[in-house]
CSV table of C-alpha atoms in Angstrom, one decimal:
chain,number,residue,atom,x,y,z
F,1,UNK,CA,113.8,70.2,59.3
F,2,UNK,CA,110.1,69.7,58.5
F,3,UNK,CA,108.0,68.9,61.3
F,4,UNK,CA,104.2,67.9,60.7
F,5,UNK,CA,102.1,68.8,63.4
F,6,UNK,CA,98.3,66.9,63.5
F,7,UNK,CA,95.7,69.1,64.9
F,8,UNK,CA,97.6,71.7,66.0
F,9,UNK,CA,94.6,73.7,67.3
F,10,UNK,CA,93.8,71.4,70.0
F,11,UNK,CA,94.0,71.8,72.8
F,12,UNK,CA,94.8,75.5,72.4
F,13,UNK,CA,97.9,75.6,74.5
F,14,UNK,CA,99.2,73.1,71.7
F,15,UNK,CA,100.5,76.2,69.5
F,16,UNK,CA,103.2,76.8,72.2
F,17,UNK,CA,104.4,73.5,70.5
F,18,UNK,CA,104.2,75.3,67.4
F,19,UNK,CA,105.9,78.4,68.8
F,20,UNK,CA,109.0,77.1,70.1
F,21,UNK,CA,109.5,74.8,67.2
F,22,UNK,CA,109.0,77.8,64.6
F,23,UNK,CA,111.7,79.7,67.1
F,24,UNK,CA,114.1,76.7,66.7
F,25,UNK,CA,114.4,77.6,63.0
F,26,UNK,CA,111.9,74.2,62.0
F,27,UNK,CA,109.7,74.4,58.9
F,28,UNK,CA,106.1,74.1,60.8
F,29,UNK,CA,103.2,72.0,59.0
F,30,UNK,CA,100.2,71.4,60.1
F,31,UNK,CA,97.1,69.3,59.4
F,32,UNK,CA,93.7,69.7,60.6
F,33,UNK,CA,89.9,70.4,60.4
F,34,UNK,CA,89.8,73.7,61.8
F,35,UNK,CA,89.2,76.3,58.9
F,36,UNK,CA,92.9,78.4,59.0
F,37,UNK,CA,90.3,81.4,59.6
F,38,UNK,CA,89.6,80.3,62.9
F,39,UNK,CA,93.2,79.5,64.0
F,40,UNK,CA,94.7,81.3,66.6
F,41,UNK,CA,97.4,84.0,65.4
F,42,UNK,CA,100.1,82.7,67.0
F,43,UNK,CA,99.4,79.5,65.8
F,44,UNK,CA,99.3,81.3,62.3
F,45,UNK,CA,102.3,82.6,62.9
F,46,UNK,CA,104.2,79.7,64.1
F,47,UNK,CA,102.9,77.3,60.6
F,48,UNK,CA,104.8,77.5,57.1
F,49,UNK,CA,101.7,75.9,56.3
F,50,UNK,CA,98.9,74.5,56.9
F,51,UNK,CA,96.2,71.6,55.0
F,52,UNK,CA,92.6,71.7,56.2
F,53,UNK,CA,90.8,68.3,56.1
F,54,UNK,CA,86.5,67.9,56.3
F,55,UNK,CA,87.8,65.0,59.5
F,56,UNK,CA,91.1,64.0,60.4
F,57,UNK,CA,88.9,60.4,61.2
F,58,UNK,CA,89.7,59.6,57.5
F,59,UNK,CA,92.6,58.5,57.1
F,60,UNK,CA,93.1,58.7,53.3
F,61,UNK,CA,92.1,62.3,53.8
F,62,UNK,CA,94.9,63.0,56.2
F,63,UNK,CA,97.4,60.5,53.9
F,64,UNK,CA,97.0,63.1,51.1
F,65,UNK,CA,97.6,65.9,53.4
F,66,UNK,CA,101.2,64.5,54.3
F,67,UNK,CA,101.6,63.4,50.9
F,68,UNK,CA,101.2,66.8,49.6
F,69,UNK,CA,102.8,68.8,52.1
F,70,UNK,CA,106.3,66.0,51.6
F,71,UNK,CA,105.7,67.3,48.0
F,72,UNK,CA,105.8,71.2,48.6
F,73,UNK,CA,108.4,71.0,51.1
F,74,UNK,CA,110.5,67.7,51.5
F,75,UNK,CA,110.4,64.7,53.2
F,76,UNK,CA,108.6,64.4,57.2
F,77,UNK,CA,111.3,64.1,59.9
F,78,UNK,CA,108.5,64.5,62.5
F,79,UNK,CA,104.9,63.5,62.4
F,80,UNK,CA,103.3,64.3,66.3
F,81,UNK,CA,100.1,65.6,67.5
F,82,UNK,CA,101.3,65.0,71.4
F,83,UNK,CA,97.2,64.3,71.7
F,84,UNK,CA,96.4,60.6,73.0
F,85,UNK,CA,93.3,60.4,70.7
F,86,UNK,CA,95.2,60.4,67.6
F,87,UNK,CA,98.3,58.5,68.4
F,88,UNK,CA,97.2,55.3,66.3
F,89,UNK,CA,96.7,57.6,63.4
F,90,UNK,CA,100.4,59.3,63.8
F,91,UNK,CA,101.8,56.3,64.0
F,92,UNK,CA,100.4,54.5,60.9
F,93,UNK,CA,101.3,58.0,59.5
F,94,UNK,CA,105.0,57.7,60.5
F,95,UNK,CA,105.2,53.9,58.8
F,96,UNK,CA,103.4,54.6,55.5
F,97,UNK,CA,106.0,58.0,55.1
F,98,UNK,CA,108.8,55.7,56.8
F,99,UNK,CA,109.3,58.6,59.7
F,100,UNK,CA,111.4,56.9,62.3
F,101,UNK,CA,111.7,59.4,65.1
F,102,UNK,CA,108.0,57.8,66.5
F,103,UNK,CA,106.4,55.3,67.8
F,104,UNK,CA,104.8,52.1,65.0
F,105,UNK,CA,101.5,50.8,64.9
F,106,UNK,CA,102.7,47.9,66.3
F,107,UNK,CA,103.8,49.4,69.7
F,108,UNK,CA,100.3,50.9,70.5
F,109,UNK,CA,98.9,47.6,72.1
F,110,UNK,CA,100.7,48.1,75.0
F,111,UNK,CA,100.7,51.9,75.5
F,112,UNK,CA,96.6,52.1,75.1
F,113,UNK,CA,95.3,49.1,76.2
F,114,UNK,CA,95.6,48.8,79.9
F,115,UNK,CA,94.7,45.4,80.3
F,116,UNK,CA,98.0,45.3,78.2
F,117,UNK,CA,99.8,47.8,80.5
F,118,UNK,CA,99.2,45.3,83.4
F,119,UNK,CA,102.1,43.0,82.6
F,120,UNK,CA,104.5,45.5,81.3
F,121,UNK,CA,104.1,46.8,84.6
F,122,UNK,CA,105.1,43.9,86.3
F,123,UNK,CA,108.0,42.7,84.4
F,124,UNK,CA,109.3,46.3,85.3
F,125,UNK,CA,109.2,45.2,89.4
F,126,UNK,CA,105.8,48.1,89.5
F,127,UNK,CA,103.1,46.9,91.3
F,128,UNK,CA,99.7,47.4,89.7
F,129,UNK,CA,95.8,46.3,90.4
F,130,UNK,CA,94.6,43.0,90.0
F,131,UNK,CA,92.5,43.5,87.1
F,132,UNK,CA,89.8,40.9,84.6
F,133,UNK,CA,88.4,41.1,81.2
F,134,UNK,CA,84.8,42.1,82.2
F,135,UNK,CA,82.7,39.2,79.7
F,136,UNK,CA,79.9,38.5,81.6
F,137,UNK,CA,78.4,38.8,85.3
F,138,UNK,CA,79.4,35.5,87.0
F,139,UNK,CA,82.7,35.9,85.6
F,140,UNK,CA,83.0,38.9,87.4
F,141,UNK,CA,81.6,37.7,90.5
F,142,UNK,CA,84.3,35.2,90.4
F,143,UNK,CA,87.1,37.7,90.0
F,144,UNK,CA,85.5,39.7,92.6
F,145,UNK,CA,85.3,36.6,95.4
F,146,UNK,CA,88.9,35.9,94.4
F,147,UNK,CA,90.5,39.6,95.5
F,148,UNK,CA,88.3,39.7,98.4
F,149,UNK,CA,85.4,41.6,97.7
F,150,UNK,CA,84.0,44.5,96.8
F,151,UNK,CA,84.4,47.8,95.8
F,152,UNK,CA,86.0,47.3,92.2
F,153,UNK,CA,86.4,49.7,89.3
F,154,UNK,CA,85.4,49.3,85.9
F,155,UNK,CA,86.7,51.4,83.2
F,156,UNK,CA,87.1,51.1,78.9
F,157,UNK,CA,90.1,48.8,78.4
F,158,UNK,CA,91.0,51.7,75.7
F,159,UNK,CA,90.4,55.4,75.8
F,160,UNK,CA,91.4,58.7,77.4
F,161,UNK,CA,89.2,60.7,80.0
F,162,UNK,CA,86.5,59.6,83.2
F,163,UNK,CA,83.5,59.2,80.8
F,164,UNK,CA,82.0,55.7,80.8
F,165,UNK,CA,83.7,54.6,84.3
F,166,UNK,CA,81.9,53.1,87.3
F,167,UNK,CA,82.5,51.7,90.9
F,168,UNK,CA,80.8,49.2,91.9
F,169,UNK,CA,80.2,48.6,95.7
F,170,UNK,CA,77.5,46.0,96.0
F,171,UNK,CA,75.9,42.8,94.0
F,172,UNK,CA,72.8,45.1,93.0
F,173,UNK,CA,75.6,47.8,91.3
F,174,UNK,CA,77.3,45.6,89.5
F,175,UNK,CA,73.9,44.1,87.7
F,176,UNK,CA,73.1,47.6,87.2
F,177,UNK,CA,76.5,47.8,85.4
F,178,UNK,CA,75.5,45.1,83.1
F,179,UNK,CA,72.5,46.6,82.4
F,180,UNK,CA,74.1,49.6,81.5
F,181,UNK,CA,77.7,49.2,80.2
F,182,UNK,CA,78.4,50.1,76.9
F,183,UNK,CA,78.9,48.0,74.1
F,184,UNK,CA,82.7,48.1,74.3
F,185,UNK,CA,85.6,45.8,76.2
F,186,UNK,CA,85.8,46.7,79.4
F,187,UNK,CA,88.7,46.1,82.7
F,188,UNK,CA,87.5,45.7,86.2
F,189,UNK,CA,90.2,46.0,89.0
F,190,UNK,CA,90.5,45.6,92.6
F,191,UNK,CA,90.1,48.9,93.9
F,192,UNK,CA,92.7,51.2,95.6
F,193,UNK,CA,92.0,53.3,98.1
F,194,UNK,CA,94.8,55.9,97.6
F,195,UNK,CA,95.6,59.1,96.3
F,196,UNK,CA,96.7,60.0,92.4
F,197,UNK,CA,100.2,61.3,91.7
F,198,UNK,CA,101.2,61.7,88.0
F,199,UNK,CA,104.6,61.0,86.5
F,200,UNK,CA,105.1,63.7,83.8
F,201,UNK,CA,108.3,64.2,81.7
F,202,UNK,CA,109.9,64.4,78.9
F,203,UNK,CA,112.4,61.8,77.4
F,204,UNK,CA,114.8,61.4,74.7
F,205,UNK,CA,116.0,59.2,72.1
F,206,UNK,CA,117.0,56.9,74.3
F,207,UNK,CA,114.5,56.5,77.0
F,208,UNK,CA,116.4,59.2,79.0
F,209,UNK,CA,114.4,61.5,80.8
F,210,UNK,CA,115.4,64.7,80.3
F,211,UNK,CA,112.6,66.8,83.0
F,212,UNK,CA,110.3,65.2,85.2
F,213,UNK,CA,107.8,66.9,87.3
F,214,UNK,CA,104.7,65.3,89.4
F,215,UNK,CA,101.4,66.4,90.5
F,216,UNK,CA,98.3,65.4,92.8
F,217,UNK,CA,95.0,65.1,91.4
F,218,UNK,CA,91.3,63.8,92.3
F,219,UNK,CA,89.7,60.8,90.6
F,220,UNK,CA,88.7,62.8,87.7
F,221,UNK,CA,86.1,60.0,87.2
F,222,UNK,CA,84.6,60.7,90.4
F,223,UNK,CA,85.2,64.2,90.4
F,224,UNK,CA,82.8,64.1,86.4
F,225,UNK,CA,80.2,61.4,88.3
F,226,UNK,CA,79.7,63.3,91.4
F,227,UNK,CA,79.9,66.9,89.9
F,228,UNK,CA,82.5,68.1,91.9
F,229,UNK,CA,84.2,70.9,91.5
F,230,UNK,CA,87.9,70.7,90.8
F,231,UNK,CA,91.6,71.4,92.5
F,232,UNK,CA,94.8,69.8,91.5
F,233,UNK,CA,98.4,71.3,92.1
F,234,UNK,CA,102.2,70.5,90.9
F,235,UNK,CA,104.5,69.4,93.5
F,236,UNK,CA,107.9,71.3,93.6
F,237,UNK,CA,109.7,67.8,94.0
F,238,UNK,CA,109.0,64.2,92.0
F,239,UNK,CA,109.0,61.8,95.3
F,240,UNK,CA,112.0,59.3,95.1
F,241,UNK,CA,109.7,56.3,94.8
F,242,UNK,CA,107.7,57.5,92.1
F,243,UNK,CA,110.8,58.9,90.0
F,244,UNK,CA,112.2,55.2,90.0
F,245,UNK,CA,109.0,54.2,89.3
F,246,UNK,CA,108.7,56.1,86.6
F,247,UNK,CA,112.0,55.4,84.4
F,248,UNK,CA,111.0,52.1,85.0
F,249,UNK,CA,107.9,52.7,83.6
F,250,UNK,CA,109.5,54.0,80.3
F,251,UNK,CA,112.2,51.4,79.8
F,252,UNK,CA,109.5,48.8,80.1
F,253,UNK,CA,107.3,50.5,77.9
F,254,UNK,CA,110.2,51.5,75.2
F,255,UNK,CA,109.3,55.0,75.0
F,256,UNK,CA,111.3,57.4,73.3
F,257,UNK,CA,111.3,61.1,72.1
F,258,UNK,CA,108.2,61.5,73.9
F,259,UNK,CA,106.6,63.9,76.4
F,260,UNK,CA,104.4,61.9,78.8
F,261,UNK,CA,102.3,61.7,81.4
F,262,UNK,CA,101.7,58.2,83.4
F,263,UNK,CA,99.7,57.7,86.6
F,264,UNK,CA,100.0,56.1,90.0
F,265,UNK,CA,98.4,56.1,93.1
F,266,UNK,CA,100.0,55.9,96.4
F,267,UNK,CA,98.4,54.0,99.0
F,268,UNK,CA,96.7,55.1,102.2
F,269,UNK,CA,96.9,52.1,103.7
F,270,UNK,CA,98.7,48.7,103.5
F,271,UNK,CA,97.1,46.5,100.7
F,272,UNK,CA,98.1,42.5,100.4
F,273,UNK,CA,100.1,42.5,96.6
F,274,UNK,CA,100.5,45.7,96.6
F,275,UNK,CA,102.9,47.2,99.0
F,276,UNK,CA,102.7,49.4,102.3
F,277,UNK,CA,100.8,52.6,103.1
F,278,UNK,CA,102.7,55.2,101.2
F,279,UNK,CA,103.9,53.3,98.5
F,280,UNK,CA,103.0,53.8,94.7
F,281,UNK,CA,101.1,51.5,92.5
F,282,UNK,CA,100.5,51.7,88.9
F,283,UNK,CA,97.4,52.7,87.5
F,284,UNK,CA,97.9,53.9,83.6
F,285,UNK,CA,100.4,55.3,80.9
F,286,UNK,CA,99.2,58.1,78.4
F,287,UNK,CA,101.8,59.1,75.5
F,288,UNK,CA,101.3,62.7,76.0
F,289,UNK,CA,101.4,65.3,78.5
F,290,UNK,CA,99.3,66.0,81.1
F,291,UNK,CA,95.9,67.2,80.0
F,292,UNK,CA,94.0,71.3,79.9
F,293,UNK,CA,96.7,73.9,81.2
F,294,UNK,CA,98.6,71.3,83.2
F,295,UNK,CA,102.0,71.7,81.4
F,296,UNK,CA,101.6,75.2,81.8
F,297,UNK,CA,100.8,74.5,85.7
F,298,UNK,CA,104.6,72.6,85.2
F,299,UNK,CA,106.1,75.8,83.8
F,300,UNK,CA,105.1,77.8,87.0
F,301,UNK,CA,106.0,75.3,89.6
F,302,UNK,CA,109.3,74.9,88.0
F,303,UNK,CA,110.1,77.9,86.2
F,304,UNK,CA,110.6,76.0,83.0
F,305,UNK,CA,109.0,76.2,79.1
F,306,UNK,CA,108.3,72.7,78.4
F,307,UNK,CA,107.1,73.4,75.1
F,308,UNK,CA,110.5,75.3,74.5
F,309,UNK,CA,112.1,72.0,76.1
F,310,UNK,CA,110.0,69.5,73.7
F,311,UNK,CA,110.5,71.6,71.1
F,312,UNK,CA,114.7,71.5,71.4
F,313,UNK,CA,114.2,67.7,71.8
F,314,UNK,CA,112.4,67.3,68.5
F,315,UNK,CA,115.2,69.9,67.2
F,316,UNK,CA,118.7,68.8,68.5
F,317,UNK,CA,117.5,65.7,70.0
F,318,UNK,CA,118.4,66.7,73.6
F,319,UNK,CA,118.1,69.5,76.5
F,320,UNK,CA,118.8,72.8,75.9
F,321,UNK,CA,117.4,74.4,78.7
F,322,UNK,CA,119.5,74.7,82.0
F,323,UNK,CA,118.6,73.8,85.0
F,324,UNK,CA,116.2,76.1,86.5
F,325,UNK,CA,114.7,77.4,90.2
F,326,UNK,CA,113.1,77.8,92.1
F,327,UNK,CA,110.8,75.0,92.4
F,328,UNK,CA,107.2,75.9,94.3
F,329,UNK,CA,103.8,74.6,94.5
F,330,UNK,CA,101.3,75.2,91.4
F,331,UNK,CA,97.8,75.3,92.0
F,332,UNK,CA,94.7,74.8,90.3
F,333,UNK,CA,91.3,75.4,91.1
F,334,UNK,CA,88.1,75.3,88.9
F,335,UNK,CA,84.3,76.3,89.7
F,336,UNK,CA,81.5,75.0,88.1
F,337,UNK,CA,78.5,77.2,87.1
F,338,UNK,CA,76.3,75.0,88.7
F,339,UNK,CA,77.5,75.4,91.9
F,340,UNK,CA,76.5,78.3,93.9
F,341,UNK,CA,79.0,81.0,95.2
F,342,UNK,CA,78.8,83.6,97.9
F,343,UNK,CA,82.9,84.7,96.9
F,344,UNK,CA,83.0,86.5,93.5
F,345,UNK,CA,85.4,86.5,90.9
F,346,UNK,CA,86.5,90.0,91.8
F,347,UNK,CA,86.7,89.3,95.7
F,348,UNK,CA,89.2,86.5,94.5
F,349,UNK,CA,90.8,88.8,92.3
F,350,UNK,CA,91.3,91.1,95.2
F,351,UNK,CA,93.1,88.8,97.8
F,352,UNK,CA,95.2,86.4,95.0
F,353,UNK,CA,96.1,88.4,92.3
F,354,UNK,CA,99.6,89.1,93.1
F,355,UNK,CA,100.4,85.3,93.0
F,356,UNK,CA,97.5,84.7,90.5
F,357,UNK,CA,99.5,83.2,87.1
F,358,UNK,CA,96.1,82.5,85.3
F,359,UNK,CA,92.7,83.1,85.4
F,360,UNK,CA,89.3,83.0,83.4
F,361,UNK,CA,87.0,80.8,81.3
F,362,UNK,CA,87.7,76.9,80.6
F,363,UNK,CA,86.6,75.9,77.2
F,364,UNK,CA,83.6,73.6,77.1
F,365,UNK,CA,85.1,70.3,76.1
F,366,UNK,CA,87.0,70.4,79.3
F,367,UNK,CA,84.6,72.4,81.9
F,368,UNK,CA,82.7,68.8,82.9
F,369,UNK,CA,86.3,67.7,84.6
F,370,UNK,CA,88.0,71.1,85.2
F,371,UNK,CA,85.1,73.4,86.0
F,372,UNK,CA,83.6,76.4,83.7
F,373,UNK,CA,85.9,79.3,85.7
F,374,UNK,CA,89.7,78.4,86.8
F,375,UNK,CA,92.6,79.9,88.8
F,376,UNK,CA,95.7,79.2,89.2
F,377,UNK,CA,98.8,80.5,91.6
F,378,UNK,CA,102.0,79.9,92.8
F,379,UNK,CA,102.8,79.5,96.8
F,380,UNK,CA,106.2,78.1,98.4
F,381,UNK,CA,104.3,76.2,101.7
F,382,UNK,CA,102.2,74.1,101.1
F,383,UNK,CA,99.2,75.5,103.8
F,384,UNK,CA,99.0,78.6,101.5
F,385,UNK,CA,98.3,76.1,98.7
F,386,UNK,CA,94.9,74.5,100.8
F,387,UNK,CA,94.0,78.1,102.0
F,388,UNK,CA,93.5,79.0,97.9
F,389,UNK,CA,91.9,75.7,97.5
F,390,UNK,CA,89.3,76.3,100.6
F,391,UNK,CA,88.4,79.7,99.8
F,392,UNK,CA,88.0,79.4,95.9
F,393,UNK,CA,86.3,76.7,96.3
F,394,UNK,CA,84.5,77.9,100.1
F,395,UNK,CA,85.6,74.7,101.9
F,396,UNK,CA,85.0,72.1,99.5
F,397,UNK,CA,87.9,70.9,98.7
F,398,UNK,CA,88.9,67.7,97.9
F,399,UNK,CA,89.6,64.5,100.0
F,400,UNK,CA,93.1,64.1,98.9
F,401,UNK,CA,94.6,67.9,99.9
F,402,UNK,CA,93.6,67.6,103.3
F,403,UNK,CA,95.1,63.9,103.7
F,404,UNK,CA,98.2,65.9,101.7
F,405,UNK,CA,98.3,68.3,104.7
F,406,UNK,CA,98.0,66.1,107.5
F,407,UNK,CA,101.3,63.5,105.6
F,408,UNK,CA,103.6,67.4,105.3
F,409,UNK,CA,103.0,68.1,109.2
F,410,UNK,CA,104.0,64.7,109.9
């Protein structure tokens, strides 16, 4: 089986991918811009080969780089970089080498556009956001009147991360938004005051999902905007709710052999259209898994390799791995540099490195959302988990754990 793997480098938990797949017995190529000097040994290891590009933005480029590699070694029966960025380019890949076991070009609207998620959603029986096509300021202020009022939330109607994303609370904010939007579509919706869960898991062939986990984040907009420091954890159990939602989610979306990673929020209060405090709403599908060390966050909470388990799927086209326990809290906590500490890395070091599964330096591209210094443990009760987050971060943790704690004592 030859399996061609686009920027395999990135992020550099990716060549766990790599690993299991080269364990499975699959011939391992890999495409990128990287120089192969600068790859990481295991990664090395893990490739039969692999074809440097100057950018894998040009496509012809990255055509020849298949096209040679199908040459050396035999037809594709993968192409995948499980990175959301290049998903238009794997799948324009997979129709001009006549891969099947991916997602066409012509699928994409749906999956990246969330505009286009919005009645995808629906048609599944998930609620979502009243959302509008931002064109101009009255058009806006229309939409806005007609869901009530302010705050809304403005984001790219394409695109992965918090970059580029506003709320707007007031009449003056949202001229300011006009004045400094950038030239690109953009979705407003009715905000939602609630907290984040993700839907992550892996699914076969057939839409079936094969491993599902969940965990609760901050707006990592808000989190980038305000300069907060970070804390997000894995929940040992997917709520019932969000699990339904969730297969609905990828039935409705027709997503198979896939490892993915969709959003919701569950409300904190009752909202008209959308459902009763405590129930989930929609927010966003991404076509990959959770982003920075998250899956690995996964593997700790659940005892699992989800790289092994992707890795079978793309191999035998099912699970391999049994069932596994126990299932525990996973936290994560990240400083930023330019906050100031009185607790040292060594004090922390001291009280949580028995339980302590990870721990150092994030790498730049991901320090504005994640912080520039992370940790991460394991903890069974949940009020061990907000003690780590209160004294790694010396009280400041966020909104959503402490409204977490006060629902698990109810």
């Amino acid at each position: 089986m030859n399996c061609i793997i686009i920027s395999p480098n990135f992020p550099a938990n990716y060549r766990f991918f790599c690993d299991r797949l080269k364990r499975n017995g699959v011939n391992v190529l890999g495409i990128g811009d990287a120089p192969y000097d600068e790859l990481d040994d295991m990664l090395k290891s893990s490739l039969t080969e692999y074809y440097k590009v100057s950018t894998l933005e040009d496509y012809d480029q990255v055509f020849r780089a298949v096209a040679y590699l199908a040459f050396r070694h035999g037809k594709p029966d993968w192409i995948e970089s499980n990175n959301e960025y290049w998903l238009k380019l794997d799948a324009q890949l997979r129709r001009d080498f006549n891969v099947t076991t991916g997602v066409m070009p012509e699928q994409l609207s749906s999956w990246q556009s969330k505009s286009s998620m919005k009645p995808v959603y629906r048609a599944a029986g998930i609620p979502s956001a009243r959302e509008h096509l931002v064109t101009d300021r009255e058009a806006a202020l229309s939409f806005i009147e007609s869901i009530g009022g302010y705050p809304v939330f403005a984001k790219p109607d394409t695109g992965v991360g918090a970059s580029d994303t506003f709320r707007i609370n007031n009449d003056e904010e949202l001229s300011a938004f006009f004045e400094k939007k950038p030239d690109a579509q953009y979705i407003m919706e009715e905000f939602v005051f609630g907290d984040i869960y993700s839907f992550d898991a892996v699914c076969d062939g057939n839409g079936e999902v094969l491993f599902e986990s969940s965990f609760m984040c901050p707006n990592v907009a808000e989190t980038v905007n305000d300069d907060e420091e970070m804390m997000y954890y894995v929940l040992p159990h997917v709520p019932s709710q969000l699990s339904e939602y969730g297969r609905r989610a990828i039935k409705a979306f027709n997503v198979t052999n896939r490892f993915i990673h969709f959003e919701f929020f569950r409300l904190r209060k009752d909202k008209k259209g959308l459902g009763k405090a405590g129930d989930f709403v929609g927010l966003e599908v991404n076509m990959r898994p959770a982003g920075g060390y998250t899956p690995d966050l996964i593997n700790y909470a659940h005892s699992i390799d989800v790289y092994q388990l992707w890795a079978d799927l793309v191999t035998y086209g099912r699970r391999v791995i049994p069932e596994t326990s126990p299932d525990r809290y996973c936290v994560f906590a990240g400083r930023k540099d330019s906050h100031p500490h009185t607790i040292s890395d060594q004090d922390i070091l001291d009280r949580y490195g028995d339980v302590l599964m990870m721990h150092g330096r994030m790498p730049d591209a991901l320090s504005l959302a994640m912080g520039n210094h992370m940790y991460v443990a394991v903890f069974d009760d949940f009020a061990d988990v907000l003690a780590f987050g209160e004294y790694i971060l010396e009280g400041k943790v966020p909104d959503f754990v402490t409204h977490y704690a006060a629902i698990a004592e109810q």
